[in-house]
């Protein structure tokens, strides 16, 4: 059984409430339950934090023992050299995921410190971006 973890960054705990025109109205908890039912042969763990250092700690914790990491670092994607360096330092492949198409948004969202060290990048497919990432492993 493959062992994956989804790691979500700041404000993604508000999915379902936050800007539903961009992020939809489904909570991530509800979405995750649906995904776990859809992929019963994949062990999917989940972690969310609004704190950059906690995200780095989690990447380091799981980065040598999991089959894959699905990371939506949210706003930290565009600002965190530390998260980019953590991905470079671990062995587990990381797929960068975004719910929205970051290239349809503000200019600062076009830069990613994660992409250069990621296995791949999936963006703009709503919550389905996570499912596409699961399928990539």
Short mmCIF file of N, CA, C and O in Angstrom, two decimals:
data_model
loop_
_atom_site.label_atom_id
_atom_site.label_comp_id
_atom_site.label_asym_id
_atom_site.label_seq_id
_atom_site.Cartn_x
_atom_site.Cartn_y
_atom_site.Cartn_z
N UNK A 1 0.85 -1.18 0.00
CA UNK A 1 0.00 0.00 0.00
C UNK A 1 0.89 1.24 0.00
O UNK A 1 1.79 1.36 0.83
N UNK A 2 0.63 2.15 -0.91
CA UNK A 2 1.40 3.40 -0.96
C UNK A 2 1.03 4.29 0.22
O UNK A 2 -0.13 4.35 0.62
N UNK A 3 2.03 4.98 0.72
CA UNK A 3 1.83 5.88 1.86
C UNK A 3 2.11 7.30 1.40
O UNK A 3 3.25 7.66 1.09
N UNK A 4 1.05 8.11 1.32
CA UNK A 4 1.14 9.50 0.90
C UNK A 4 0.69 10.41 2.03
O UNK A 4 -0.07 10.00 2.90
N UNK A 5 1.15 11.64 1.96
CA UNK A 5 0.66 12.65 2.89
C UNK A 5 0.33 13.92 2.11
O UNK A 5 1.06 14.29 1.19
N UNK A 6 -0.78 14.51 2.45
CA UNK A 6 -1.15 15.82 1.93
C UNK A 6 -0.79 16.84 3.01
O UNK A 6 -1.21 16.69 4.16
N UNK A 7 0.00 17.83 2.62
CA UNK A 7 0.39 18.89 3.54
C UNK A 7 -0.15 20.20 2.99
O UNK A 7 0.18 20.59 1.87
N UNK A 8 -1.00 20.85 3.76
CA UNK A 8 -1.59 22.12 3.37
C UNK A 8 -1.06 23.25 4.24
O UNK A 8 -0.92 23.10 5.45
N UNK A 9 -0.82 24.39 3.61
CA UNK A 9 -0.31 25.56 4.29
C UNK A 9 -1.40 26.51 4.76
O UNK A 9 -2.56 26.13 4.93
N UNK A 10 -1.02 27.77 4.93
CA UNK A 10 -1.87 28.75 5.59
C UNK A 10 -3.20 29.00 4.89
O UNK A 10 -3.28 29.03 3.67
N UNK A 11 -4.20 29.13 5.71
CA UNK A 11 -5.57 29.49 5.34
C UNK A 11 -6.35 28.38 4.65
O UNK A 11 -7.54 28.53 4.40
N UNK A 12 -5.69 27.26 4.35
CA UNK A 12 -6.41 26.17 3.70
C UNK A 12 -7.31 25.43 4.68
O UNK A 12 -8.17 24.66 4.27
N UNK A 13 -7.17 25.70 5.96
CA UNK A 13 -8.12 25.19 6.95
C UNK A 13 -9.48 25.87 6.81
O UNK A 13 -10.47 25.40 7.35
N UNK A 14 -9.54 26.94 6.04
CA UNK A 14 -10.80 27.68 5.84
C UNK A 14 -11.53 27.29 4.55
O UNK A 14 -12.51 27.93 4.18
N UNK A 15 -11.03 26.25 3.86
CA UNK A 15 -11.72 25.84 2.64
C UNK A 15 -13.17 25.52 2.93
O UNK A 15 -13.50 24.92 3.95
N UNK A 16 -14.03 25.91 2.02
CA UNK A 16 -15.46 25.77 2.21
C UNK A 16 -16.10 27.04 2.72
O UNK A 16 -17.29 27.28 2.52
N UNK A 17 -15.28 27.90 3.35
CA UNK A 17 -15.75 29.18 3.86
C UNK A 17 -15.04 30.34 3.17
O UNK A 17 -15.62 31.39 2.95
N UNK A 18 -13.78 30.14 2.85
CA UNK A 18 -12.93 31.20 2.30
C UNK A 18 -13.12 31.32 0.79
O UNK A 18 -12.94 30.38 0.04
N UNK A 19 -13.47 32.49 0.34
CA UNK A 19 -13.58 32.82 -1.08
C UNK A 19 -14.09 31.64 -1.92
O UNK A 19 -13.37 31.12 -2.78
N UNK A 20 -15.33 31.24 -1.71
CA UNK A 20 -15.85 30.07 -2.43
C UNK A 20 -15.84 30.24 -3.95
O UNK A 20 -15.81 29.25 -4.68
N UNK A 21 -15.82 31.49 -4.43
CA UNK A 21 -15.74 31.71 -5.88
C UNK A 21 -14.40 31.23 -6.44
O UNK A 21 -14.31 30.88 -7.62
N UNK A 22 -13.36 31.18 -5.61
CA UNK A 22 -12.04 30.70 -6.04
C UNK A 22 -11.83 29.26 -5.59
O UNK A 22 -11.37 28.42 -6.35
N UNK A 23 -12.18 28.96 -4.32
CA UNK A 23 -11.80 27.69 -3.71
C UNK A 23 -12.94 26.68 -3.57
O UNK A 23 -12.72 25.57 -3.11
N UNK A 24 -14.17 27.07 -3.92
CA UNK A 24 -15.30 26.16 -3.81
C UNK A 24 -15.91 26.18 -2.42
O UNK A 24 -15.43 26.87 -1.52
N UNK A 25 -16.95 25.40 -2.23
CA UNK A 25 -17.70 25.43 -0.98
C UNK A 25 -17.54 24.15 -0.15
O UNK A 25 -18.12 24.03 0.92
N UNK A 26 -16.73 23.21 -0.62
CA UNK A 26 -16.51 21.96 0.09
C UNK A 26 -15.35 22.13 1.08
O UNK A 26 -14.30 22.65 0.70
N UNK A 27 -15.55 21.69 2.31
CA UNK A 27 -14.46 21.76 3.28
C UNK A 27 -13.41 20.72 2.90
O UNK A 27 -13.72 19.70 2.27
N UNK A 28 -12.15 20.95 3.32
CA UNK A 28 -11.11 19.98 2.99
C UNK A 28 -11.34 18.67 3.72
O UNK A 28 -11.06 17.60 3.19
N UNK A 29 -11.89 18.73 4.93
CA UNK A 29 -12.18 17.51 5.69
C UNK A 29 -13.15 16.63 4.92
O UNK A 29 -12.94 15.41 4.81
N UNK A 30 -14.22 17.22 4.39
CA UNK A 30 -15.19 16.45 3.61
C UNK A 30 -14.56 15.91 2.33
O UNK A 30 -14.78 14.76 1.95
N UNK A 31 -13.77 16.74 1.67
CA UNK A 31 -13.10 16.31 0.45
C UNK A 31 -12.15 15.14 0.75
O UNK A 31 -12.12 14.15 0.02
N UNK A 32 -11.40 15.23 1.83
CA UNK A 32 -10.44 14.19 2.18
C UNK A 32 -11.13 12.85 2.44
O UNK A 32 -10.64 11.80 2.02
N UNK A 33 -12.26 12.88 3.11
CA UNK A 33 -13.02 11.64 3.33
C UNK A 33 -13.44 11.01 2.01
O UNK A 33 -13.35 9.80 1.84
N UNK A 34 -13.90 11.84 1.06
CA UNK A 34 -14.28 11.33 -0.26
C UNK A 34 -13.08 10.70 -0.97
O UNK A 34 -13.20 9.63 -1.58
N UNK A 35 -11.94 11.36 -0.89
CA UNK A 35 -10.73 10.86 -1.56
C UNK A 35 -10.28 9.54 -0.95
O UNK A 35 -9.90 8.61 -1.66
N UNK A 36 -10.32 9.44 0.38
CA UNK A 36 -9.90 8.21 1.04
C UNK A 36 -10.80 7.03 0.64
O UNK A 36 -10.33 5.90 0.48
N UNK A 37 -12.09 7.30 0.46
CA UNK A 37 -13.01 6.25 0.00
C UNK A 37 -12.72 5.87 -1.45
O UNK A 37 -12.81 4.71 -1.83
N UNK A 38 -12.36 6.85 -2.26
CA UNK A 38 -12.10 6.63 -3.68
C UNK A 38 -10.81 5.88 -3.93
O UNK A 38 -10.66 5.17 -4.91
N UNK A 39 -9.82 6.04 -3.03
CA UNK A 39 -8.50 5.40 -3.17
C UNK A 39 -8.20 4.53 -1.94
O UNK A 39 -7.30 4.83 -1.17
N UNK A 40 -8.96 3.43 -1.77
CA UNK A 40 -8.79 2.61 -0.57
C UNK A 40 -7.43 1.90 -0.49
O UNK A 40 -7.03 1.47 0.59
N UNK A 41 -6.73 1.78 -1.60
CA UNK A 41 -5.43 1.10 -1.60
C UNK A 41 -4.26 2.06 -1.38
O UNK A 41 -3.10 1.68 -1.52
N UNK A 42 -4.59 3.31 -1.03
CA UNK A 42 -3.57 4.30 -0.74
C UNK A 42 -3.80 4.81 0.68
O UNK A 42 -4.91 5.21 1.03
N UNK A 43 -2.76 4.76 1.48
CA UNK A 43 -2.83 5.31 2.83
C UNK A 43 -2.54 6.80 2.72
O UNK A 43 -1.42 7.19 2.38
N UNK A 44 -3.53 7.64 3.01
CA UNK A 44 -3.38 9.08 2.87
C UNK A 44 -3.46 9.74 4.23
O UNK A 44 -4.51 9.73 4.88
N UNK A 45 -2.34 10.32 4.66
CA UNK A 45 -2.32 11.10 5.88
C UNK A 45 -2.50 12.57 5.52
O UNK A 45 -2.37 12.96 4.35
N UNK A 46 -2.77 13.38 6.53
CA UNK A 46 -3.03 14.79 6.28
C UNK A 46 -2.45 15.65 7.40
O UNK A 46 -2.51 15.28 8.57
N UNK A 47 -1.89 16.79 7.00
CA UNK A 47 -1.37 17.76 7.95
C UNK A 47 -1.63 19.15 7.39
O UNK A 47 -1.44 19.39 6.21
N UNK A 48 -2.05 20.08 8.26
CA UNK A 48 -2.25 21.47 7.87
C UNK A 48 -1.71 22.36 8.96
O UNK A 48 -1.86 22.09 10.15
N UNK A 49 -1.03 23.43 8.53
CA UNK A 49 -0.56 24.42 9.49
C UNK A 49 -0.52 25.79 8.82
O UNK A 49 -0.25 25.90 7.62
N UNK A 50 -0.74 26.79 9.63
CA UNK A 50 -0.59 28.17 9.18
C UNK A 50 0.82 28.69 9.46
O UNK A 50 1.13 29.84 9.16
N UNK A 51 1.67 27.84 10.03
CA UNK A 51 2.99 28.26 10.49
C UNK A 51 4.07 27.63 9.61
O UNK A 51 4.18 26.40 9.52
N UNK A 52 4.90 28.47 9.02
CA UNK A 52 5.93 28.02 8.08
C UNK A 52 6.86 26.97 8.69
O UNK A 52 7.14 25.94 8.08
N UNK A 53 7.36 27.21 9.89
CA UNK A 53 8.28 26.27 10.53
C UNK A 53 7.67 24.91 10.78
O UNK A 53 8.35 23.88 10.68
N UNK A 54 6.38 24.86 11.10
CA UNK A 54 5.70 23.58 11.29
C UNK A 54 5.61 22.80 9.98
O UNK A 54 5.72 21.57 9.98
N UNK A 55 5.43 23.51 8.87
CA UNK A 55 5.41 22.84 7.56
C UNK A 55 6.78 22.25 7.25
O UNK A 55 6.89 21.11 6.77
N UNK A 56 7.83 23.00 7.54
CA UNK A 56 9.20 22.51 7.32
C UNK A 56 9.46 21.30 8.22
O UNK A 56 10.01 20.28 7.77
N UNK A 57 9.07 21.38 9.48
CA UNK A 57 9.25 20.25 10.40
C UNK A 57 8.55 19.01 9.87
O UNK A 57 9.11 17.90 9.92
N UNK A 58 7.34 19.16 9.36
CA UNK A 58 6.58 18.00 8.86
C UNK A 58 7.25 17.43 7.62
O UNK A 58 7.36 16.20 7.47
N UNK A 59 7.72 18.28 6.71
CA UNK A 59 8.43 17.79 5.52
C UNK A 59 9.65 16.97 5.93
O UNK A 59 9.90 15.90 5.37
N UNK A 60 10.41 17.46 6.91
CA UNK A 60 11.59 16.74 7.36
C UNK A 60 11.21 15.44 8.06
O UNK A 60 11.89 14.42 7.91
N UNK A 61 10.10 15.44 8.78
CA UNK A 61 9.65 14.25 9.50
C UNK A 61 9.26 13.12 8.55
O UNK A 61 9.59 11.96 8.79
N UNK A 62 8.55 13.44 7.49
CA UNK A 62 8.01 12.41 6.58
C UNK A 62 8.85 12.23 5.32
O UNK A 62 8.62 11.31 4.54
N UNK A 63 9.82 13.08 5.12
CA UNK A 63 10.55 13.14 3.86
C UNK A 63 11.51 12.02 3.57
O UNK A 63 12.18 12.04 2.53
N UNK A 64 11.59 11.03 4.46
CA UNK A 64 12.46 9.88 4.22
C UNK A 64 11.71 8.57 4.39
O UNK A 64 12.31 7.51 4.24
N UNK A 65 10.41 8.63 4.68
CA UNK A 65 9.67 7.41 4.97
C UNK A 65 8.37 7.25 4.18
O UNK A 65 7.80 6.16 4.19
N UNK A 66 7.91 8.28 3.52
CA UNK A 66 6.67 8.20 2.75
C UNK A 66 6.99 7.97 1.27
O UNK A 66 8.10 8.25 0.82
N UNK A 67 6.00 7.48 0.53
CA UNK A 67 6.16 7.28 -0.91
C UNK A 67 5.96 8.57 -1.68
O UNK A 67 6.44 8.70 -2.81
N UNK A 68 5.22 9.50 -1.11
CA UNK A 68 4.98 10.77 -1.80
C UNK A 68 4.38 11.80 -0.88
O UNK A 68 3.69 11.48 0.09
N UNK A 69 4.66 13.06 -1.21
CA UNK A 69 4.11 14.20 -0.49
C UNK A 69 3.37 15.07 -1.49
O UNK A 69 3.92 15.40 -2.56
N UNK A 70 2.15 15.42 -1.15
CA UNK A 70 1.36 16.36 -1.95
C UNK A 70 1.32 17.64 -1.13
O UNK A 70 0.78 17.66 -0.03
N UNK A 71 1.93 18.69 -1.67
CA UNK A 71 2.12 19.92 -0.90
C UNK A 71 1.42 21.10 -1.56
O UNK A 71 1.69 21.43 -2.71
N UNK A 72 0.51 21.71 -0.80
CA UNK A 72 -0.05 22.99 -1.17
C UNK A 72 0.40 23.96 -0.09
O UNK A 72 -0.21 24.07 0.97
N UNK A 73 1.52 24.61 -0.35
CA UNK A 73 2.09 25.53 0.64
C UNK A 73 1.38 26.87 0.64
O UNK A 73 1.75 27.77 1.41
N UNK A 74 0.36 27.01 -0.20
CA UNK A 74 -0.44 28.23 -0.27
C UNK A 74 0.48 29.44 -0.45
O UNK A 74 1.40 29.39 -1.26
N UNK A 75 0.27 30.50 0.31
CA UNK A 75 1.05 31.74 0.12
C UNK A 75 2.54 31.53 0.34
O UNK A 75 3.36 32.24 -0.25
N UNK A 76 2.92 30.53 1.16
CA UNK A 76 4.34 30.26 1.37
C UNK A 76 5.04 29.78 0.09
O UNK A 76 6.26 29.85 0.00
N UNK A 77 4.28 29.30 -0.86
CA UNK A 77 4.85 28.89 -2.15
C UNK A 77 5.68 30.02 -2.73
O UNK A 77 6.74 29.78 -3.32
N UNK A 78 5.19 31.24 -2.58
CA UNK A 78 5.76 32.41 -3.25
C UNK A 78 6.75 33.18 -2.38
O UNK A 78 7.35 34.15 -2.84
N UNK A 79 6.93 32.74 -1.12
CA UNK A 79 7.77 33.51 -0.20
C UNK A 79 8.81 32.69 0.55
O UNK A 79 9.75 33.26 1.08
N UNK A 80 8.65 31.37 0.62
CA UNK A 80 9.46 30.59 1.55
C UNK A 80 10.63 29.86 0.88
O UNK A 80 10.47 28.78 0.32
N UNK A 81 11.79 30.46 1.00
CA UNK A 81 13.02 29.79 0.58
C UNK A 81 13.23 28.56 1.47
O UNK A 81 13.68 27.51 1.01
N UNK A 82 12.85 28.66 2.74
CA UNK A 82 13.02 27.56 3.69
C UNK A 82 12.26 26.32 3.29
O UNK A 82 12.78 25.20 3.41
N UNK A 83 11.03 26.46 2.84
CA UNK A 83 10.26 25.29 2.40
C UNK A 83 10.88 24.71 1.14
O UNK A 83 11.01 23.49 0.99
N UNK A 84 11.30 25.56 0.23
CA UNK A 84 11.99 25.08 -0.97
C UNK A 84 13.24 24.30 -0.62
O UNK A 84 13.51 23.23 -1.18
N UNK A 85 14.02 24.80 0.33
CA UNK A 85 15.24 24.11 0.77
C UNK A 85 14.92 22.78 1.45
O UNK A 85 15.64 21.80 1.28
N UNK A 86 13.84 22.73 2.22
CA UNK A 86 13.44 21.49 2.89
C UNK A 86 13.10 20.42 1.86
O UNK A 86 13.47 19.25 2.03
N UNK A 87 12.43 20.80 0.79
CA UNK A 87 12.08 19.84 -0.26
C UNK A 87 13.34 19.32 -0.94
O UNK A 87 13.46 18.13 -1.25
N UNK A 88 14.29 20.21 -1.14
CA UNK A 88 15.55 19.81 -1.75
C UNK A 88 16.32 18.84 -0.85
O UNK A 88 17.05 17.97 -1.34
N UNK A 89 16.15 18.94 0.46
CA UNK A 89 16.92 18.15 1.42
C UNK A 89 16.37 16.75 1.67
O UNK A 89 17.08 15.90 2.20
N UNK A 90 15.10 16.51 1.31
CA UNK A 90 14.49 15.22 1.61
C UNK A 90 14.52 14.31 0.39
O UNK A 90 14.80 14.75 -0.72
N UNK A 91 14.22 13.02 0.61
CA UNK A 91 14.24 12.03 -0.47
C UNK A 91 12.86 11.80 -1.09
O UNK A 91 12.76 11.45 -2.26
N UNK A 92 11.81 11.93 -0.31
CA UNK A 92 10.46 11.64 -0.79
C UNK A 92 10.07 12.65 -1.86
O UNK A 92 10.20 13.86 -1.65
N UNK A 93 9.56 12.18 -3.01
CA UNK A 93 9.13 13.12 -4.05
C UNK A 93 7.93 13.95 -3.61
O UNK A 93 7.03 13.46 -2.91
N UNK A 94 7.93 15.21 -4.03
CA UNK A 94 6.88 16.17 -3.69
C UNK A 94 6.19 16.63 -4.96
O UNK A 94 6.85 17.00 -5.94
N UNK A 95 4.86 16.61 -4.93
CA UNK A 95 4.08 17.23 -6.00
C UNK A 95 3.47 18.50 -5.43
O UNK A 95 2.77 18.47 -4.42
N UNK A 96 3.77 19.60 -6.09
CA UNK A 96 3.21 20.90 -5.70
C UNK A 96 1.80 21.01 -6.28
O UNK A 96 1.58 20.76 -7.47
N UNK A 97 0.86 21.38 -5.44
CA UNK A 97 -0.54 21.47 -5.84
C UNK A 97 -1.10 22.84 -5.47
O UNK A 97 -0.77 23.39 -4.41
N UNK A 98 -1.94 23.36 -6.35
CA UNK A 98 -2.70 24.57 -6.06
C UNK A 98 -4.12 24.38 -6.58
O UNK A 98 -4.32 23.82 -7.66
N UNK A 99 -5.07 24.85 -5.81
CA UNK A 99 -6.48 24.73 -6.18
C UNK A 99 -6.80 25.67 -7.33
O UNK A 99 -7.45 25.29 -8.30
N UNK A 100 -6.30 26.89 -7.24
CA UNK A 100 -6.54 27.88 -8.30
C UNK A 100 -5.38 27.87 -9.29
O UNK A 100 -4.31 27.33 -9.01
N UNK A 101 -5.59 28.46 -10.43
CA UNK A 101 -4.52 28.67 -11.39
C UNK A 101 -3.78 29.92 -10.95
O UNK A 101 -4.25 31.04 -11.15
N UNK A 102 -2.64 29.73 -10.34
CA UNK A 102 -1.90 30.86 -9.77
C UNK A 102 -1.47 31.86 -10.84
O UNK A 102 -1.20 33.02 -10.53
N UNK A 103 -1.42 31.43 -12.10
CA UNK A 103 -1.04 32.34 -13.18
C UNK A 103 -2.19 33.22 -13.65
O UNK A 103 -2.00 34.14 -14.43
N UNK A 104 -3.40 32.95 -13.14
CA UNK A 104 -4.56 33.81 -13.40
C UNK A 104 -4.77 34.81 -12.27
O UNK A 104 -5.76 35.51 -12.25
N UNK A 105 -3.83 34.84 -11.35
CA UNK A 105 -3.97 35.68 -10.17
C UNK A 105 -2.88 36.74 -10.14
O UNK A 105 -2.23 37.01 -11.14
N UNK A 106 -2.65 37.33 -8.99
CA UNK A 106 -1.70 38.43 -8.87
C UNK A 106 -0.31 37.99 -9.35
O UNK A 106 0.07 36.83 -9.21
N UNK A 107 0.46 38.95 -9.82
CA UNK A 107 1.79 38.69 -10.38
C UNK A 107 2.71 37.97 -9.38
O UNK A 107 3.47 37.07 -9.76
N UNK A 108 2.65 38.33 -8.10
CA UNK A 108 3.55 37.71 -7.13
C UNK A 108 3.29 36.21 -6.99
O UNK A 108 4.17 35.47 -6.56
N UNK A 109 2.11 35.74 -7.37
CA UNK A 109 1.78 34.32 -7.28
C UNK A 109 2.37 33.51 -8.45
O UNK A 109 2.23 32.29 -8.50
N UNK A 110 3.03 34.16 -9.38
CA UNK A 110 3.63 33.46 -10.51
C UNK A 110 4.99 32.86 -10.15
O UNK A 110 5.52 32.05 -10.91
N UNK A 111 5.56 33.25 -9.03
CA UNK A 111 6.86 32.75 -8.55
C UNK A 111 6.63 31.62 -7.55
O UNK A 111 5.79 31.74 -6.67
N UNK A 112 7.38 30.53 -7.69
CA UNK A 112 7.31 29.44 -6.73
C UNK A 112 8.72 29.03 -6.30
O UNK A 112 9.58 28.78 -7.15
N UNK A 113 8.92 28.93 -4.99
CA UNK A 113 10.17 28.41 -4.46
C UNK A 113 10.11 26.89 -4.31
O UNK A 113 11.11 26.27 -3.95
N UNK A 114 8.96 26.31 -4.60
CA UNK A 114 8.76 24.86 -4.49
C UNK A 114 8.99 24.16 -5.83
O UNK A 114 9.64 23.13 -5.90
N UNK A 115 8.48 24.74 -6.90
CA UNK A 115 8.52 24.11 -8.22
C UNK A 115 9.89 23.58 -8.64
O UNK A 115 9.97 22.47 -9.18
N UNK A 116 10.99 24.32 -8.43
CA UNK A 116 12.28 23.82 -8.90
C UNK A 116 12.71 22.50 -8.26
O UNK A 116 13.54 21.79 -8.83
N UNK A 117 12.16 22.17 -7.12
CA UNK A 117 12.55 20.95 -6.42
C UNK A 117 11.44 19.90 -6.38
O UNK A 117 11.59 18.86 -5.75
N UNK A 118 10.33 20.17 -7.05
CA UNK A 118 9.18 19.27 -7.04
C UNK A 118 9.24 18.26 -8.18
O UNK A 118 9.82 18.53 -9.23
N UNK A 119 8.62 17.12 -7.96
CA UNK A 119 8.47 16.11 -9.00
C UNK A 119 7.60 16.67 -10.13
O UNK A 119 7.81 16.40 -11.30
N UNK A 120 6.59 17.46 -9.75
CA UNK A 120 5.68 18.05 -10.71
C UNK A 120 4.81 19.09 -10.04
O UNK A 120 4.83 19.23 -8.81
N UNK A 121 4.05 19.81 -10.87
CA UNK A 121 3.18 20.88 -10.38
C UNK A 121 1.80 20.69 -11.03
O UNK A 121 1.71 20.51 -12.25
N UNK A 122 0.76 20.74 -10.20
CA UNK A 122 -0.61 20.64 -10.68
C UNK A 122 -1.37 21.82 -10.11
O UNK A 122 -1.41 22.03 -8.90
N UNK A 123 -1.97 22.62 -10.98
CA UNK A 123 -2.71 23.78 -10.50
C UNK A 123 -3.91 24.09 -11.39
O UNK A 123 -3.93 23.75 -12.56
N UNK A 124 -4.90 24.69 -10.75
CA UNK A 124 -6.03 25.21 -11.49
C UNK A 124 -7.21 24.26 -11.67
O UNK A 124 -8.19 24.62 -12.32
N UNK A 125 -7.17 23.07 -11.08
CA UNK A 125 -8.26 22.11 -11.25
C UNK A 125 -9.12 21.98 -10.00
O UNK A 125 -9.75 20.95 -9.79
N UNK A 126 -9.11 23.01 -9.17
CA UNK A 126 -9.87 22.95 -7.94
C UNK A 126 -9.33 21.84 -7.04
O UNK A 126 -8.15 21.49 -7.10
N UNK A 127 -10.20 21.27 -6.24
CA UNK A 127 -9.76 20.20 -5.35
C UNK A 127 -9.32 18.96 -6.12
O UNK A 127 -8.56 18.14 -5.60
N UNK A 128 -9.74 18.85 -7.37
CA UNK A 128 -9.32 17.72 -8.20
C UNK A 128 -7.80 17.72 -8.41
O UNK A 128 -7.20 16.69 -8.70
N UNK A 129 -7.16 18.87 -8.21
CA UNK A 129 -5.70 18.93 -8.31
C UNK A 129 -5.06 17.91 -7.36
O UNK A 129 -4.04 17.29 -7.70
N UNK A 130 -5.63 17.73 -6.18
CA UNK A 130 -5.10 16.77 -5.22
C UNK A 130 -5.25 15.33 -5.75
O UNK A 130 -4.35 14.51 -5.58
N UNK A 131 -6.39 15.05 -6.35
CA UNK A 131 -6.59 13.70 -6.91
C UNK A 131 -5.60 13.42 -8.04
O UNK A 131 -5.07 12.31 -8.13
N UNK A 132 -5.36 14.40 -8.87
CA UNK A 132 -4.38 14.21 -9.94
C UNK A 132 -3.01 13.94 -9.36
O UNK A 132 -2.25 13.11 -9.89
N UNK A 133 -2.69 14.60 -8.27
CA UNK A 133 -1.41 14.35 -7.60
C UNK A 133 -1.34 12.94 -7.05
O UNK A 133 -0.32 12.26 -7.18
N UNK A 134 -2.41 12.47 -6.43
CA UNK A 134 -2.45 11.10 -5.93
C UNK A 134 -2.20 10.13 -7.06
O UNK A 134 -1.41 9.19 -6.93
N UNK A 135 -2.85 10.35 -8.18
CA UNK A 135 -2.70 9.45 -9.34
C UNK A 135 -1.27 9.47 -9.89
O UNK A 135 -0.83 8.50 -10.50
N UNK A 136 -0.53 10.54 -9.66
CA UNK A 136 0.83 10.65 -10.18
C UNK A 136 1.81 9.74 -9.44
O UNK A 136 2.92 9.50 -9.91
N UNK A 137 1.41 9.24 -8.28
CA UNK A 137 2.26 8.32 -7.53
C UNK A 137 1.83 6.92 -7.85
O UNK A 137 2.12 5.96 -7.53
#
